[in-house]
């Protein structure tokens, strides 16, 4: 059993490129060895911006999962699933929407930013406004406490924390909460019950952290308590109700140094990418035709690596020796740009070779991928159902 649960999602944008590999996937590969991990295709999130062209999403989802697997995400270590195949996300999203203040959603910075940036799309929709709430449901439904995200997504995780807190505050107190808590204290037995009350008073009246710790230890050891009563008394200690949803924390992923072919950030919309499954010949050609320092017009003109996108690639791929060779050769016009690009071409192809090899196994055998996702969805559903049982009960929706 792991103490921490990691969850992360990616919108299905089609085939992944080196920017995704260096920026996100390499991080996932490390995390899958350190934590219980859940990685999912956020296809409903894709619909918030692509509702007018939903047809492309399914294919993009399958291609993306192949890229994850090709990059080395291991289905034996991580649960891989598709958001829309776990309907419980939608139910939690709906229930959370009842208690989500509109102002909180309107204040999320990505809301206005994206609306201003994607002017060609009408994003004044209910679904788009609710994007961070759907994301909160994704996280909270698995009680994931660690969420690897880039800087831009940190406000969404903050938002999810606030939603969890509000939910626990509103619904963590079941009807007759105090009476039930007092009854649970009695079940602790006379001596222990009295000690619990003393410690609780010391903590609540004087903020005595030691008393809180002792009381928690007392509960952890108490064998006479049911699980529900134990949770109740943990909550009662601190004055709140039961903790139903877990507040997640962002695991900030360092910004990737992987630039695009033109020196800007690598992104499909800039047409400056190298896809993970791109043909090696095409990759070599893309790098050979990359722009270089514009001041280096002729072979005899010296250049400045700082002004050259190829240098950014050397920073990612080359060792000190090669980098020294570039610096010296470029600034003295000792090497030509084609020569300079050769080690980059080799390094990129070396990185892609095992990825493409693994991808082949999955593209030749699509059932392999379908089965991995089917298993992942099933596991995810089991976890999601557990949380929903508690959520429904807390909100007075467990009929029967
Ligand atoms: N919003 C995320 C992105 O655009 C994708 C996402 C959806 C996500 N749900 C999530 C990420 C839950 C982490 C956890 O990158
Ligand atoms: Fe860029 Fe290398 Fe040419 Fe210098 S020699 S301009 S670093 S490609």
GROMACS .gro file of N, CA, C and O and ligand atoms in nm, residues 291-293 296 303-311 314 326 329-331 335-338 340-341, ligand 2:
model
  104
  291UNK      N    1   1.599   2.662  -3.848
  291UNK     CA    2   1.668   2.790  -3.858
  291UNK      C    3   1.785   2.797  -3.761
  291UNK      O    4   1.784   2.727  -3.658
  292UNK      N    5   1.885   2.876  -3.794
  292UNK     CA    6   2.002   2.892  -3.707
  292UNK      C    7   2.018   3.041  -3.677
  292UNK      O    8   1.928   3.118  -3.707
  293UNK      N    9   2.130   3.077  -3.619
  293UNK     CA   10   2.154   3.220  -3.591
  293UNK      C   11   2.140   3.299  -3.721
  293UNK      O   12   2.217   3.277  -3.815
  296UNK      N   13   2.433   3.433  -3.918
  296UNK     CA   14   2.528   3.344  -3.986
  296UNK      C   15   2.478   3.315  -4.127
  296UNK      O   16   2.423   3.207  -4.153
  303UNK      N   17   2.904   3.272  -3.564
  303UNK     CA   18   2.768   3.278  -3.511
  303UNK      C   19   2.767   3.291  -3.360
  303UNK      O   20   2.872   3.287  -3.295
  304UNK      N   21   2.647   3.306  -3.304
  304UNK     CA   22   2.630   3.314  -3.159
  304UNK      C   23   2.526   3.209  -3.117
  304UNK      O   24   2.408   3.223  -3.149
  305UNK      N   25   2.572   3.103  -3.049
  305UNK     CA   26   2.478   2.996  -3.011
  305UNK      C   27   2.355   3.048  -2.935
  305UNK      O   28   2.246   2.994  -2.951
  306UNK      N   29   2.375   3.153  -2.856
  306UNK     CA   30   2.263   3.205  -2.778
  306UNK      C   31   2.148   3.252  -2.867
  306UNK      O   32   2.035   3.264  -2.822
  307UNK      N   33   2.178   3.280  -2.992
  307UNK     CA   34   2.074   3.328  -3.083
  307UNK      C   35   2.025   3.218  -3.176
  307UNK      O   36   1.964   3.246  -3.280
  308UNK      N   37   2.057   3.092  -3.141
  308UNK     CA   38   2.029   2.982  -3.233
  308UNK      C   39   1.943   2.872  -3.168
  308UNK      O   40   1.978   2.822  -3.061
  309UNK      N   41   1.832   2.835  -3.229
  309UNK     CA   42   1.747   2.729  -3.172
  309UNK      C   43   1.818   2.593  -3.163
  309UNK      O   44   1.786   2.513  -3.075
  310UNK      N   45   1.915   2.571  -3.251
  310UNK     CA   46   1.988   2.442  -3.246
  310UNK      C   47   2.065   2.429  -3.115
  310UNK      O   48   2.073   2.321  -3.055
  311UNK      N   49   2.115   2.541  -3.068
  311UNK     CA   50   2.188   2.541  -2.940
  311UNK      C   51   2.096   2.495  -2.826
  311UNK      O   52   2.137   2.421  -2.738
  314UNK      N   53   2.106   2.138  -2.822
  314UNK     CA   54   2.231   2.088  -2.763
  314UNK      C   55   2.222   2.092  -2.610
  314UNK      O   56   2.273   2.004  -2.542
  326UNK      N   57   3.067   2.297  -2.998
  326UNK     CA   58   2.972   2.385  -3.067
  326UNK      C   59   3.009   2.532  -3.041
  326UNK      O   60   3.021   2.612  -3.134
  329UNK      N   61   3.334   2.614  -3.219
  329UNK     CA   62   3.324   2.606  -3.365
  329UNK      C   63   3.230   2.712  -3.423
  329UNK      O   64   3.255   2.764  -3.531
  330UNK      N   65   3.123   2.742  -3.350
  330UNK     CA   66   3.024   2.838  -3.400
  330UNK      C   67   3.082   2.978  -3.398
  330UNK      O   68   3.080   3.049  -3.498
  331UNK      N   69   3.137   3.018  -3.283
  331UNK     CA   70   3.182   3.157  -3.268
  331UNK      C   71   3.305   3.186  -3.354
  331UNK      O   72   3.335   3.302  -3.382
  335UNK      N   73   3.305   2.545  -3.758
  335UNK     CA   74   3.217   2.438  -3.805
  335UNK      C   75   3.098   2.499  -3.879
  335UNK      O   76   3.062   2.615  -3.856
  336UNK      N   77   3.040   2.421  -3.966
  336UNK     CA   78   2.920   2.466  -4.036
  336UNK      C   79   2.796   2.422  -3.959
  336UNK      O   80   2.804   2.334  -3.872
  337UNK      N   81   2.683   2.481  -3.992
  337UNK     CA   82   2.560   2.450  -3.918
  337UNK      C   83   2.514   2.306  -3.940
  337UNK      O   84   2.463   2.241  -3.848
  338UNK      N   85   2.534   2.256  -4.061
  338UNK     CA   86   2.494   2.117  -4.087
  338UNK      C   87   2.575   2.022  -3.999
  338UNK      O   88   2.520   1.929  -3.939
  340UNK      N   89   2.709   2.100  -3.715
  340UNK     CA   90   2.666   2.125  -3.578
  340UNK      C   91   2.539   2.048  -3.545
  340UNK      O   92   2.517   2.004  -3.432
  341UNK      N   93   2.454   2.034  -3.645
  341UNK     CA   94   2.325   1.969  -3.622
  341UNK      C   95   2.335   1.817  -3.614
  341UNK      O   96   2.245   1.751  -3.560
  402LIG    FE1   97   2.353   2.737  -3.453
  402LIG    FE2   98   2.537   2.549  -3.452
  402LIG    FE3   99   2.504   2.706  -3.667
  402LIG    FE4  100   2.607   2.805  -3.446
  402LIG     S1  101   2.696   2.645  -3.572
  402LIG     S2  102   2.449   2.899  -3.569
  402LIG     S3  103   2.495   2.691  -3.288
  402LIG     S4  104   2.359   2.558  -3.583
   0.00000   0.00000   0.00000
